[in-house]
mmCIF file of C-alpha atoms in Angstrom:
data_model
loop_
_atom_site.group_PDB
_atom_site.id
_atom_site.type_symbol
_atom_site.label_atom_id
_atom_site.label_comp_id
_atom_site.label_asym_id
_atom_site.label_seq_id
_atom_site.Cartn_x
_atom_site.Cartn_y
_atom_site.Cartn_z
ATOM 1 C CA PRO A 1 129.335 99.836 77.318
ATOM 2 C CA SER A 2 131.285 96.865 76.021
ATOM 3 C CA CYS A 3 134.546 98.859 75.856
ATOM 4 C CA ARG A 4 134.331 99.538 79.598
ATOM 5 C CA ARG A 5 133.506 95.877 80.232
ATOM 6 C CA TYR A 6 136.610 94.882 78.287
ATOM 7 C CA VAL A 7 138.768 97.247 80.363
ATOM 8 C CA ALA A 8 137.253 95.871 83.591
ATOM 9 C CA GLY A 9 138.612 92.412 82.775
ATOM 10 C CA GLY A 10 137.994 89.231 84.748
ATOM 11 C CA GLU A 11 136.058 88.970 87.978
ATOM 12 C CA CYS A 12 136.626 86.521 90.816
ATOM 13 C CA LYS A 13 133.435 84.467 91.087
ATOM 14 C CA SER A 14 134.525 82.326 94.040
ATOM 15 C CA THR A 15 132.351 82.569 97.151
ATOM 16 C CA ALA A 16 134.886 80.611 99.242
ATOM 17 C CA LYS A 17 134.718 81.472 102.924
ATOM 18 C CA LEU A 18 137.868 81.824 104.987
ATOM 19 C CA GLU A 19 136.357 81.088 108.394
ATOM 20 C CA GLY A 20 139.083 80.571 110.953
ATOM 21 C CA LYS A 21 141.696 81.542 108.393
ATOM 22 C CA VAL A 22 144.168 84.403 108.570
ATOM 23 C CA VAL A 23 145.338 86.537 105.654
ATOM 24 C CA ILE A 24 148.201 89.063 105.592
ATOM 25 C CA ILE A 25 148.107 91.730 102.864
ATOM 26 C CA THR A 26 151.012 94.140 102.529
ATOM 27 C CA GLY A 27 150.258 97.713 101.483
ATOM 28 C CA ALA A 28 146.521 97.299 101.977
ATOM 29 C CA ASN A 29 145.762 100.874 103.020
ATOM 30 C CA THR A 30 145.125 102.085 99.465
ATOM 31 C CA GLY A 31 144.454 100.983 95.876
ATOM 32 C CA ILE A 32 144.113 97.324 94.961
ATOM 33 C CA GLY A 33 145.505 96.193 98.317
ATOM 34 C CA LYS A 34 142.668 97.938 100.120
ATOM 35 C CA GLU A 35 140.067 96.445 97.757
ATOM 36 C CA THR A 36 141.598 92.996 98.232
ATOM 37 C CA ALA A 37 141.384 93.478 102.008
ATOM 38 C CA ARG A 38 137.775 94.657 101.731
ATOM 39 C CA ASP A 39 136.763 91.518 99.820
ATOM 40 C CA LEU A 40 138.690 89.075 101.996
ATOM 41 C CA ALA A 41 137.335 90.712 105.173
ATOM 42 C CA ARG A 42 133.916 89.438 104.066
ATOM 43 C CA ARG A 43 135.402 85.935 104.209
ATOM 44 C CA GLY A 44 137.803 85.831 107.163
ATOM 45 C CA LYS A 45 140.418 87.542 109.322
ATOM 46 C CA VAL A 46 142.624 90.089 107.560
ATOM 47 C CA ILE A 47 145.862 91.664 108.718
ATOM 48 C CA ILE A 48 146.751 94.899 106.969
ATOM 49 C CA ALA A 49 150.537 95.331 107.016
ATOM 50 C CA CYS A 50 151.530 98.920 106.208
ATOM 51 C CA ARG A 51 154.141 101.570 106.763
ATOM 52 C CA ASP A 52 151.628 104.394 107.330
ATOM 53 C CA ILE A 53 149.664 103.358 110.418
ATOM 54 C CA ALA A 54 147.257 106.316 110.359
ATOM 55 C CA LYS A 55 146.249 105.597 106.764
ATOM 56 C CA ALA A 56 146.019 101.885 107.480
ATOM 57 C CA GLU A 57 143.757 102.438 110.502
ATOM 58 C CA ALA A 58 141.464 104.670 108.429
ATOM 59 C CA ALA A 59 141.221 101.933 105.778
ATOM 60 C CA ALA A 60 140.654 99.247 108.417
ATOM 61 C CA ASN A 61 137.906 101.283 110.115
ATOM 62 C CA GLU A 62 136.149 101.725 106.792
ATOM 63 C CA ILE A 63 136.401 97.991 106.026
ATOM 64 C CA ARG A 64 135.223 96.970 109.525
ATOM 65 C CA ALA A 65 132.228 99.273 109.250
ATOM 66 C CA GLU A 66 131.325 98.022 105.782
ATOM 67 C CA THR A 67 131.827 94.282 106.321
ATOM 68 C CA GLY A 68 130.868 94.055 109.980
ATOM 69 C CA ASN A 69 134.070 92.087 110.517
ATOM 70 C CA GLN A 70 136.026 93.344 113.526
ATOM 71 C CA GLN A 71 138.885 90.987 112.652
ATOM 72 C CA VAL A 72 140.617 93.524 110.426
ATOM 73 C CA ILE A 73 143.879 94.259 112.174
ATOM 74 C CA VAL A 74 146.597 96.791 111.406
ATOM 75 C CA LYS A 75 150.282 96.025 111.948
ATOM 76 C CA LYS A 76 153.270 98.190 111.106
ATOM 77 C CA LEU A 77 155.526 97.014 108.289
ATOM 78 C CA ASP A 78 158.044 99.077 106.348
ATOM 79 C CA LEU A 79 159.339 96.985 103.451
ATOM 80 C CA ALA A 80 162.153 99.481 102.854
ATOM 81 C CA ASP A 81 163.759 98.464 106.156
ATOM 82 C CA THR A 82 164.721 94.865 106.972
ATOM 83 C CA LYS A 83 164.684 95.686 110.696
ATOM 84 C CA SER A 84 160.997 96.621 110.406
ATOM 85 C CA ILE A 85 160.279 93.433 108.426
ATOM 86 C CA ARG A 86 161.924 91.285 111.095
ATOM 87 C CA GLU A 87 160.067 93.117 113.887
ATOM 88 C CA PHE A 88 156.762 92.662 112.067
ATOM 89 C CA ALA A 89 157.352 88.925 111.589
ATOM 90 C CA GLU A 90 158.506 88.403 115.162
ATOM 91 C CA LYS A 91 155.466 90.190 116.561
ATOM 92 C CA PHE A 92 153.084 88.462 114.197
ATOM 93 C CA LEU A 93 154.431 84.997 115.035
ATOM 94 C CA ALA A 94 154.181 85.753 118.760
ATOM 95 C CA GLU A 95 150.601 87.069 118.556
ATOM 96 C CA GLU A 96 148.992 84.920 115.860
ATOM 97 C CA LYS A 97 149.047 81.150 115.773
ATOM 98 C CA GLU A 98 147.631 80.840 112.235
ATOM 99 C CA LEU A 99 148.518 82.078 108.760
ATOM 100 C CA HIS A 100 146.936 80.704 105.605
ATOM 101 C CA ILE A 101 147.355 83.331 102.912
ATOM 102 C CA LEU A 102 150.167 85.844 102.368
ATOM 103 C CA ILE A 103 149.525 88.475 99.696
ATOM 104 C CA ASN A 104 152.700 90.360 98.789
ATOM 105 C CA ASN A 105 150.896 93.350 97.334
ATOM 106 C CA ALA A 106 152.749 96.499 98.412
ATOM 107 C CA GLY A 107 154.900 98.202 95.827
ATOM 108 C CA VAL A 108 156.619 101.380 94.766
ATOM 109 C CA MET A 109 156.724 102.637 91.196
ATOM 110 C CA LEU A 110 158.688 105.294 89.310
ATOM 111 C CA CYS A 111 160.563 106.566 92.368
ATOM 112 C CA PRO A 112 163.376 109.013 91.823
ATOM 113 C CA TYR A 113 166.668 107.249 92.591
ATOM 114 C CA SER A 114 166.835 106.374 96.259
ATOM 115 C CA LYS A 115 167.889 103.560 98.542
ATOM 116 C CA THR A 116 166.245 101.594 101.329
ATOM 117 C CA ALA A 117 167.535 101.627 104.917
ATOM 118 C CA ASP A 118 169.797 98.707 103.966
ATOM 119 C CA GLY A 119 171.215 100.355 100.852
ATOM 120 C CA PHE A 120 169.127 98.506 98.244
ATOM 121 C CA GLU A 121 167.774 100.383 95.228
ATOM 122 C CA MET A 122 164.214 101.332 96.252
ATOM 123 C CA HIS A 123 162.202 99.370 93.639
ATOM 124 C CA LEU A 124 164.227 96.197 94.042
ATOM 125 C CA GLY A 125 164.408 96.653 97.818
ATOM 126 C CA VAL A 126 160.698 97.113 98.451
ATOM 127 C CA ASN A 127 159.068 95.189 95.599
ATOM 128 C CA HIS A 128 161.365 92.172 95.637
ATOM 129 C CA LEU A 129 163.815 91.924 98.552
ATOM 130 C CA GLY A 130 161.376 93.155 101.210
ATOM 131 C CA HIS A 131 158.754 90.581 100.212
ATOM 132 C CA PHE A 132 161.425 87.894 99.759
ATOM 133 C CA LEU A 133 162.517 88.381 103.387
ATOM 134 C CA LEU A 134 158.949 88.617 104.687
ATOM 135 C CA THR A 135 158.013 85.352 102.944
ATOM 136 C CA PHE A 136 161.131 83.647 104.313
ATOM 137 C CA LEU A 137 160.271 84.692 107.878
ATOM 138 C CA LEU A 138 156.636 83.548 107.646
ATOM 139 C CA LEU A 139 157.123 80.391 105.597
ATOM 140 C CA GLU A 140 157.193 77.883 108.471
ATOM 141 C CA ARG A 141 153.942 79.227 109.894
ATOM 142 C CA LEU A 142 152.292 78.981 106.466
ATOM 143 C CA LYS A 143 153.524 75.382 106.138
ATOM 144 C CA GLN A 144 152.130 74.480 109.563
ATOM 145 C CA CYS A 145 148.724 75.870 108.567
ATOM 146 C CA ALA A 146 148.567 74.322 105.072
ATOM 147 C CA PRO A 147 146.630 74.357 102.834
ATOM 148 C CA ALA A 148 148.257 77.758 102.370
ATOM 149 C CA ARG A 149 148.846 80.209 99.540
ATOM 150 C CA ILE A 150 151.333 82.918 98.695
ATOM 151 C CA VAL A 151 150.224 85.506 96.140
ATOM 152 C CA ASN A 152 152.794 87.854 94.588
ATOM 153 C CA VAL A 153 151.476 90.938 92.827
ATOM 154 C CA SER A 154 153.737 91.425 89.814
ATOM 155 C CA SER A 155 152.914 93.265 86.586
ATOM 156 C CA LEU A 156 152.807 93.088 82.819
ATOM 157 C CA ALA A 157 155.789 95.438 83.169
ATOM 158 C CA HIS A 158 157.921 92.341 83.895
ATOM 159 C CA HIS A 159 158.148 92.006 80.084
ATOM 160 C CA GLY A 160 160.366 95.106 80.051
ATOM 161 C CA GLY A 161 162.568 93.926 82.896
ATOM 162 C CA ARG A 162 165.898 92.159 83.144
ATOM 163 C CA ILE A 163 167.913 91.170 86.177
ATOM 164 C CA ARG A 164 171.081 93.258 85.905
ATOM 165 C CA PHE A 165 173.332 91.318 88.285
ATOM 166 C CA HIS A 166 176.270 93.595 87.406
ATOM 167 C CA ASP A 167 174.289 96.651 88.600
ATOM 168 C CA LEU A 168 171.428 95.439 90.802
ATOM 169 C CA HIS A 169 171.154 98.713 92.699
ATOM 170 C CA GLY A 170 171.268 100.997 89.666
ATOM 171 C CA GLU A 171 174.500 102.710 90.704
ATOM 172 C CA LYS A 172 175.997 102.629 87.215
ATOM 173 C CA SER A 173 172.843 103.598 85.340
ATOM 174 C CA TYR A 174 169.319 104.243 86.535
ATOM 175 C CA ASN A 175 165.963 104.646 84.801
ATOM 176 C CA ARG A 176 163.007 104.671 87.164
ATOM 177 C CA GLY A 177 160.627 103.110 84.645
ATOM 178 C CA LEU A 178 163.026 100.257 83.957
ATOM 179 C CA ALA A 179 163.840 99.857 87.651
ATOM 180 C CA TYR A 180 160.146 99.150 88.226
ATOM 181 C CA CYS A 181 160.114 96.601 85.356
ATOM 182 C CA HIS A 182 163.205 94.852 86.760
ATOM 183 C CA SER A 183 161.590 94.527 90.200
ATOM 184 C CA LYS A 184 158.391 93.084 88.707
ATOM 185 C CA LEU A 185 160.425 90.518 86.756
ATOM 186 C CA ALA A 186 162.082 89.628 90.071
ATOM 187 C CA ASN A 187 158.585 88.924 91.497
ATOM 188 C CA VAL A 188 157.865 86.474 88.669
ATOM 189 C CA LEU A 189 161.226 84.711 89.043
ATOM 190 C CA PHE A 190 160.855 84.507 92.826
ATOM 191 C CA THR A 191 157.401 82.941 92.403
ATOM 192 C CA ARG A 192 158.761 80.404 89.947
ATOM 193 C CA GLU A 193 161.756 79.396 92.063
ATOM 194 C CA LEU A 194 159.799 79.246 95.341
ATOM 195 C CA ALA A 195 157.148 77.034 93.702
ATOM 196 C CA ARG A 196 159.870 74.745 92.354
ATOM 197 C CA ARG A 197 161.473 74.424 95.783
ATOM 198 C CA LEU A 198 158.172 73.805 97.583
ATOM 199 C CA GLN A 199 157.198 71.145 95.059
ATOM 200 C CA GLY A 200 160.609 69.529 95.275
ATOM 201 C CA LYS A 201 160.222 69.320 99.048
ATOM 202 C CA SER A 202 156.812 67.661 98.933
ATOM 203 C CA GLN A 203 158.042 65.218 96.315
ATOM 204 C CA ARG A 204 161.040 64.243 98.422
ATOM 205 C CA GLN A 205 158.779 63.821 101.451
ATOM 206 C CA ALA A 206 156.501 61.696 99.328
ATOM 207 C CA GLU A 207 159.248 59.364 98.261
ATOM 208 C CA ARG A 208 160.018 58.873 101.904
ATOM 209 C CA PHE A 209 156.474 58.402 103.138
ATOM 210 C CA SER A 210 154.671 56.753 100.213
ATOM 211 C CA ALA A 211 152.519 58.021 97.408
ATOM 212 C CA TRP A 212 149.581 58.637 99.719
ATOM 213 C CA LEU A 213 151.328 61.489 101.447
ATOM 214 C CA PHE A 214 152.314 63.029 98.156
ATOM 215 C CA GLU A 215 148.721 62.934 96.937
ATOM 216 C CA HIS A 216 147.780 64.420 100.245
ATOM 217 C CA HIS A 217 150.357 67.168 100.423
ATOM 218 C CA ALA A 218 151.564 68.045 96.951
ATOM 219 C CA GLY A 219 148.909 70.606 96.257
ATOM 220 C CA ASN A 220 148.495 72.069 99.705
ATOM 221 C CA PHE A 221 150.990 74.902 99.509
ATOM 222 C CA THR A 222 151.006 77.088 96.427
ATOM 223 C CA VAL A 223 152.622 80.291 95.241
ATOM 224 C CA ASN A 224 151.437 82.267 92.205
ATOM 225 C CA ALA A 225 152.069 85.690 90.672
ATOM 226 C CA LEU A 226 149.715 88.026 88.844
ATOM 227 C CA HIS A 227 149.260 91.181 86.800
ATOM 228 C CA PRO A 228 146.415 93.258 88.266
ATOM 229 C CA GLY A 229 145.884 95.293 85.096
ATOM 230 C CA SER A 230 146.465 99.000 84.534
ATOM 231 C CA VAL A 231 144.750 100.416 87.572
ATOM 232 C CA HIS A 232 143.757 103.954 88.458
ATOM 233 C CA SER A 233 145.608 104.133 91.786
ATOM 234 C CA GLU A 234 148.181 106.157 93.729
ATOM 235 C CA LEU A 235 151.015 103.985 92.462
ATOM 236 C CA VAL A 236 152.031 106.599 89.875
ATOM 237 C CA ARG A 237 152.244 109.419 92.437
ATOM 238 C CA HIS A 238 156.001 109.871 91.910
ATOM 239 C CA SER A 239 155.484 110.909 88.274
ATOM 240 C CA CYS A 240 153.615 114.093 87.326
ATOM 241 C CA VAL A 241 153.376 112.980 83.704
ATOM 242 C CA MET A 242 151.953 109.564 84.601
ATOM 243 C CA THR A 243 149.507 111.108 87.081
ATOM 244 C CA TRP A 244 148.319 113.487 84.350
ATOM 245 C CA LEU A 245 148.002 110.676 81.781
ATOM 246 C CA TRP A 246 146.311 108.394 84.311
ATOM 247 C CA ASN A 247 143.674 111.072 84.966
ATOM 248 C CA ILE A 248 143.068 111.771 81.289
ATOM 249 C CA PHE A 249 142.752 108.108 80.343
ATOM 250 C CA SER A 250 141.006 106.935 83.505
ATOM 251 C CA PHE A 251 138.132 105.528 81.394
ATOM 252 C CA PHE A 252 140.614 103.002 79.976
ATOM 253 C CA LEU A 253 142.028 102.045 83.372
ATOM 254 C CA LYS A 254 140.658 99.564 85.855
ATOM 255 C CA THR A 255 139.185 100.810 89.100
ATOM 256 C CA PRO A 256 141.010 99.514 92.185
ATOM 257 C CA TRP A 257 138.114 97.054 92.719
ATOM 258 C CA GLU A 258 138.553 95.678 89.192
ATOM 259 C CA GLY A 259 142.321 95.584 89.667
ATOM 260 C CA ALA A 260 141.967 93.557 92.874
ATOM 261 C CA GLN A 261 139.987 90.733 91.233
ATOM 262 C CA THR A 262 142.980 88.633 90.172
ATOM 263 C CA SER A 263 144.648 88.959 93.597
ATOM 264 C CA ILE A 264 141.413 87.771 95.211
ATOM 265 C CA TYR A 265 141.104 84.985 92.642
ATOM 266 C CA CYS A 266 144.637 83.732 93.348
ATOM 267 C CA ALA A 267 143.948 83.873 97.089
ATOM 268 C CA VAL A 268 140.625 82.005 97.226
ATOM 269 C CA ALA A 269 139.586 80.277 93.978
ATOM 270 C CA GLU A 270 138.990 76.578 94.656
ATOM 271 C CA GLU A 271 140.243 75.555 91.208
ATOM 272 C CA LEU A 272 143.713 76.857 92.129
ATOM 273 C CA ASP A 273 144.064 74.521 95.118
ATOM 274 C CA SER A 274 146.971 72.653 93.537
ATOM 275 C CA VAL A 275 148.080 75.179 90.904
ATOM 276 C CA THR A 276 151.495 76.638 91.684
ATOM 277 C CA GLY A 277 154.294 78.620 90.044
ATOM 278 C CA GLN A 278 151.901 80.254 87.575
ATOM 279 C CA TYR A 279 151.198 83.827 86.474
ATOM 280 C CA PHE A 280 147.676 85.188 86.086
ATOM 281 C CA SER A 281 145.934 88.193 84.602
ATOM 282 C CA ASP A 282 142.169 88.849 84.493
ATOM 283 C CA CYS A 283 141.583 85.718 86.613
ATOM 284 C CA GLN A 284 143.182 83.419 84.056
ATOM 285 C CA PRO A 285 146.662 82.133 83.185
ATOM 286 C CA ALA A 286 148.690 84.721 81.254
ATOM 287 C CA TYR A 287 151.810 84.812 79.108
ATOM 288 C CA VAL A 288 155.134 85.108 80.924
ATOM 289 C CA SER A 289 158.081 86.732 79.160
ATOM 290 C CA PRO A 290 160.999 84.437 78.202
ATOM 291 C CA ARG A 291 163.110 86.184 80.871
ATOM 292 C CA GLY A 292 160.411 85.368 83.400
ATOM 293 C CA ARG A 293 160.766 81.669 82.528
ATOM 294 C CA ASP A 294 164.541 81.535 82.839
ATOM 295 C CA ASP A 295 165.265 79.032 85.601
ATOM 296 C CA GLN A 296 169.002 79.796 85.713
ATOM 297 C CA THR A 297 168.305 83.482 86.366
ATOM 298 C CA ALA A 298 165.656 82.523 88.935
ATOM 299 C CA LYS A 299 168.144 80.343 90.848
ATOM 300 C CA LYS A 300 170.860 82.986 90.695
ATOM 301 C CA LEU A 301 168.469 85.740 91.831
ATOM 302 C CA TRP A 302 167.489 83.509 94.751
ATOM 303 C CA SER A 303 171.055 83.051 95.968
ATOM 304 C CA VAL A 304 171.973 86.720 95.407
ATOM 305 C CA SER A 305 168.829 87.783 97.330
ATOM 306 C CA CYS A 306 169.772 85.511 100.235
ATOM 307 C CA GLU A 307 173.281 86.948 100.223
ATOM 308 C CA LEU A 308 172.047 90.562 100.226
ATOM 309 C CA LEU A 309 169.634 89.832 103.083
ATOM 310 C CA GLY A 310 172.127 87.755 105.044
ATOM 311 C CA ILE A 311 169.847 84.718 105.230
ATOM 312 C CA GLN A 312 170.174 81.023 104.449
ATOM 313 C CA TRP A 313 167.116 79.693 102.666
ATOM 314 C CA ASP A 314 167.539 76.186 101.311
#
């Protein structure tokens, strides 16, 4: 019925192959991450980066069997622990010479108040800071293998978020729904600021090496964010009420396959080759909240994130 079709939303029509290319997807053992991995495994080599190795191996086995692609590899990554993120990156860089697409997909939602191993509030720590650090550690390899793409899975929930610099870790006041919104706004701002910095770099290089190089390199490294839609997945597992509502209204929710379409689109669609710093929903550009377009907040979040993680990222 047309109502169901409307709920399903956009579909990625690209048949682009990723032969010889390597994709990392975080949190790809379940939900939209798993469906994204399943699709991309039909195109190229996929690395599933997850905390739960047993679950990840089960997902990988299923995908290998279905796609016939043996190049679906599981690696351990716990985004709630910077030590694990650094170990993952170190191992990956030692074992793999290529990386073309990084999909920052993993996320937590509606967790009761808790902190990561490094003392960050869980939503901010996993959804934003964990992926911020991971991207930082893998950036040079992506640059070497350009054309390359970074895809950040955000959410429509970013509209309800604000970056509360005075209480980033929710110690003064905490609402788990809002904490999720704040972290998703952080994803949008990170995407915006990273795109700006990458573009600035290629423009400066261009001025040095002539217009030809700029033409050649400006569009070969992109970063975009997206809203997957309201998806029937395990993401709401921390809330009994949401789980109950999700089950009742499942007809009006996307399946994980439908929810993965925009992630896949941002990862492979040819028409996005030189599109960067944008936000998509249903495989098309979508409206970003005014807070998500605030460049001052984006810059400040960048420097605060670097400070919290103890890194220098210029």
